[in-house]
Amino acid sequence: MARPRKPLLSTDRIVETARALVDTEGLAAVSTRRLAAELGVSGPSLYNHFRTKDEILEAVADSVSAQVDLSMFEDGGRDWRTALHDWAVSYRAALRDHPNIVPVLARGPGRRPAALRLADAVYGAMVHAGWPPAQATSIGALMRYFIMGSALGSFAGGFVDDQSAYDPADYPHLGQAHLLAEQQEKIDERAFETGLTALLDGLAQQYEQARRSA
């Protein structure tokens, strides 16, 4: 009886394995030796696909960028504000699912294809909607700052579930802070939507002012 063949090593398989490691153990867990062991191959075989560990992490980051929905900029059925909102929600969802890769993504798109397509889609949609190119660039940067920041850590999860940690004598306004952690997801989602709405309201005002001036 023939022995089962090992799956062929591929770029996609390396990236998927590295992404799983990053998700479960963090960036420090990724090394060519560890990846080779996880994949059941020799270390040097990885170099046929990636020259360095950093290249692997860049590919993992780009695989997460590729999960962000960009259809709202392509279907033409949504105004710029609605499209930005829907894109931001999709972007945050991808980062929420893979928070450990955010520090790599935060470096910027570099040469990563999916990240560049993302930047191109946002910038193009804003210019098409009538924003001046310089402001369209600023909008893209602003949204990235906000979304990345929201994914770097949980606000609610930063408080401990211990009422004694918040002595009213020291923190008179944190009497309920020990309850935040148990509603972490709800609080963080609400905070994101509050901030996103505020950003979009401010941009909408700038947009109308610019149109009146023109």
Coordinates of C-alpha atoms in Angstrom, one line a residue:
M1 CA 0.0 0.0 0.0
A2 CA 1.4 3.4 -1.0
R3 CA 2.4 5.7 1.8
P4 CA 0.3 9.0 1.9
R5 CA 2.2 11.9 0.3
K6 CA 2.9 14.9 2.4
P7 CA 1.2 18.1 1.1
L8 CA 3.5 20.0 -1.2
L9 CA 5.1 23.0 0.4
S10 CA 3.7 26.2 -1.1
T11 CA 3.7 29.9 -0.3
D12 CA 0.1 29.8 0.7
R13 CA 0.7 26.9 3.1
I14 CA 3.7 28.7 4.7
V15 CA 1.6 31.9 5.2
E16 CA -1.4 30.0 6.6
T17 CA 0.8 28.2 9.1
A18 CA 2.7 31.3 10.1
R19 CA -0.6 33.2 10.5
A20 CA -1.9 30.5 12.8
L21 CA 1.3 30.8 14.9
V22 CA 1.0 34.6 15.1
D23 CA -2.6 34.3 16.1
T24 CA -2.1 31.8 18.9
E25 CA 1.4 32.7 20.2
G26 CA 2.4 36.1 18.8
L27 CA 5.1 37.4 16.5
A28 CA 7.9 36.1 18.6
A29 CA 6.8 32.5 18.0
V30 CA 7.6 32.7 14.2
S31 CA 11.0 31.5 13.2
T32 CA 12.1 29.5 10.2
R33 CA 13.0 26.5 12.4
R34 CA 9.5 26.6 14.1
L35 CA 7.7 26.9 10.8
A36 CA 9.7 24.1 9.3
A37 CA 8.8 21.9 12.2
E38 CA 5.1 22.8 12.0
L39 CA 5.1 22.1 8.2
G40 CA 7.1 18.9 8.5
V41 CA 9.8 20.0 6.2
S42 CA 13.5 21.0 6.4
G43 CA 14.3 24.6 7.3
P44 CA 16.2 25.3 4.0
S45 CA 13.1 24.4 1.9
L46 CA 11.4 27.6 3.2
Y47 CA 14.0 29.7 1.5
N48 CA 12.7 28.6 -1.9
H49 CA 9.6 30.7 -1.1
F50 CA 10.8 33.4 1.4
R51 CA 14.3 34.8 1.9
T52 CA 13.8 35.9 5.5
K53 CA 11.4 35.7 8.5
D54 CA 10.5 39.3 7.9
E55 CA 9.3 38.4 4.4
I56 CA 7.1 35.8 5.9
L57 CA 5.6 38.2 8.4
E58 CA 5.0 40.7 5.6
A59 CA 3.1 38.0 3.7
V60 CA 1.0 37.2 6.8
A61 CA 0.2 40.8 7.2
D62 CA -0.9 41.1 3.6
S63 CA -3.0 38.0 3.9
V64 CA -5.0 39.8 6.6
S65 CA -5.3 43.0 4.5
A66 CA -6.7 40.7 1.8
Q67 CA -9.6 39.8 4.1
V68 CA -10.9 43.4 4.2
D69 CA -13.9 44.0 2.0
L70 CA -13.4 46.6 -0.7
S71 CA -16.6 46.1 -2.6
M72 CA -18.2 49.2 -1.2
F73 CA -15.8 51.3 -3.2
E74 CA -16.4 49.3 -6.4
D75 CA -20.2 48.9 -6.6
G76 CA -21.0 52.6 -6.9
G77 CA -24.1 52.2 -4.8
R78 CA -22.8 53.9 -1.7
D79 CA -21.9 57.5 -1.0
W80 CA -18.4 58.2 0.2
R81 CA -19.4 58.4 3.9
T82 CA -21.3 55.1 3.9
A83 CA -18.5 53.4 2.0
L84 CA -15.9 54.6 4.5
H85 CA -18.0 53.4 7.4
D86 CA -18.6 49.9 5.9
W87 CA -14.9 49.6 5.0
A88 CA -13.8 50.7 8.5
V89 CA -16.0 48.1 10.1
S90 CA -14.7 45.3 7.8
Y91 CA -11.1 46.4 8.4
R92 CA -11.5 46.4 12.1
A93 CA -13.1 43.0 12.0
A94 CA -10.1 41.6 10.1
L95 CA -7.7 43.1 12.7
R96 CA -9.8 41.9 15.6
D97 CA -9.5 38.4 14.3
H98 CA -5.7 38.7 14.0
P99 CA -4.6 41.3 16.6
N100 CA -1.1 40.1 16.9
I101 CA -0.1 41.0 13.4
V102 CA -1.3 44.7 13.8
P103 CA 2.3 45.9 14.7
V104 CA 3.4 44.7 11.3
L105 CA 0.4 46.2 9.5
A106 CA 1.0 49.5 11.3
R107 CA 4.3 50.0 9.5
G108 CA 2.3 50.9 6.3
P109 CA 1.7 49.0 3.1
G110 CA 5.2 49.0 1.8
R111 CA 5.2 46.7 -1.2
R112 CA 2.4 44.4 0.0
P113 CA -0.1 44.0 -2.9
A114 CA -3.3 43.6 -0.9
A115 CA -2.4 46.5 1.3
L116 CA -1.6 48.7 -1.7
R117 CA -5.0 47.7 -3.3
L118 CA -6.7 48.7 -0.1
A119 CA -4.9 52.1 0.0
D120 CA -5.6 52.6 -3.7
A121 CA -9.3 51.8 -3.3
V122 CA -9.8 54.3 -0.4
Y123 CA -7.9 57.1 -2.0
G124 CA -9.5 56.6 -5.4
A125 CA -13.0 56.6 -3.9
M126 CA -12.4 59.8 -2.0
V127 CA -11.0 61.6 -5.1
H128 CA -13.9 60.3 -7.2
A129 CA -16.3 61.6 -4.6
G130 CA -14.9 65.1 -4.9
W131 CA -12.3 65.3 -2.2
P132 CA -9.1 67.2 -3.2
P133 CA -6.1 64.7 -3.5
A134 CA -4.3 66.1 -0.5
Q135 CA -7.4 65.7 1.7
A136 CA -8.1 62.3 0.3
T137 CA -4.6 61.3 1.4
S138 CA -5.2 62.7 4.9
I139 CA -8.5 60.8 5.1
G140 CA -6.8 57.6 4.3
A141 CA -4.2 58.3 7.0
L142 CA -6.7 59.4 9.6
M143 CA -8.9 56.3 9.1
R144 CA -5.8 54.0 9.3
Y145 CA -4.7 55.7 12.6
F146 CA -8.2 55.2 14.1
I147 CA -8.7 51.6 13.0
M148 CA -5.2 50.4 13.9
G149 CA -5.4 52.1 17.3
S150 CA -8.7 50.4 18.0
A151 CA -7.2 47.0 17.2
L152 CA -4.1 47.4 19.4
G153 CA -5.9 46.6 22.6
S154 CA -9.2 46.5 24.4
F155 CA -10.1 49.5 26.5
A156 CA -12.6 47.5 28.6
G157 CA -10.2 44.6 28.9
G158 CA -7.6 46.8 30.4
F159 CA -9.5 47.0 33.7
V160 CA -9.3 44.1 36.2
D161 CA -12.4 42.3 37.6
D162 CA -11.6 43.3 41.2
Q163 CA -13.6 46.1 42.9
S164 CA -10.9 46.5 45.5
A165 CA -8.5 47.8 42.8
Y166 CA -10.6 51.0 42.5
D167 CA -10.7 52.5 46.0
P168 CA -13.1 55.4 45.9
A169 CA -10.6 57.4 48.0
D170 CA -8.1 57.2 45.1
Y171 CA -10.4 56.9 42.1
P172 CA -13.8 58.5 43.0
H173 CA -15.2 58.1 39.4
L174 CA -14.2 54.4 38.8
G175 CA -16.6 52.7 41.2
Q176 CA -18.0 50.6 38.3
A177 CA -14.7 50.0 36.5
H178 CA -14.4 46.4 37.7
L179 CA -17.5 45.6 35.7
L180 CA -16.0 46.7 32.3
A181 CA -14.1 43.5 31.6
E182 CA -17.2 41.3 31.6
Q183 CA -18.7 43.4 28.8
Q184 CA -15.5 43.9 26.9
E185 CA -16.8 43.2 23.4
K186 CA -20.0 45.3 23.8
I187 CA -18.1 48.3 25.2
D188 CA -15.3 48.2 22.6
E189 CA -17.8 47.8 19.7
R190 CA -19.8 50.8 21.0
A191 CA -16.6 52.9 21.5
F192 CA -15.5 52.1 17.9
E193 CA -18.9 53.1 16.5
T194 CA -19.0 56.3 18.6
G195 CA -15.5 57.3 17.4
L196 CA -16.2 56.3 13.8
T197 CA -19.5 58.3 13.7
A198 CA -17.7 61.3 15.2
L199 CA -14.9 61.1 12.6
L200 CA -17.4 60.8 9.7
D201 CA -19.6 63.6 11.0
G202 CA -16.5 65.9 11.1
L203 CA -15.5 64.9 7.6
A204 CA -19.0 65.5 6.3
Q205 CA -18.9 69.0 7.7
Q206 CA -15.5 69.6 5.9
Y207 CA -16.9 68.2 2.7
E208 CA -19.9 70.5 2.7
Q209 CA -17.8 73.5 3.5
A210 CA -15.4 72.7 0.7
R211 CA -18.4 72.3 -1.7
R212 CA -19.8 75.7 -0.7
S213 CA -16.5 77.4 -1.1
A214 CA -16.0 75.9 -4.6

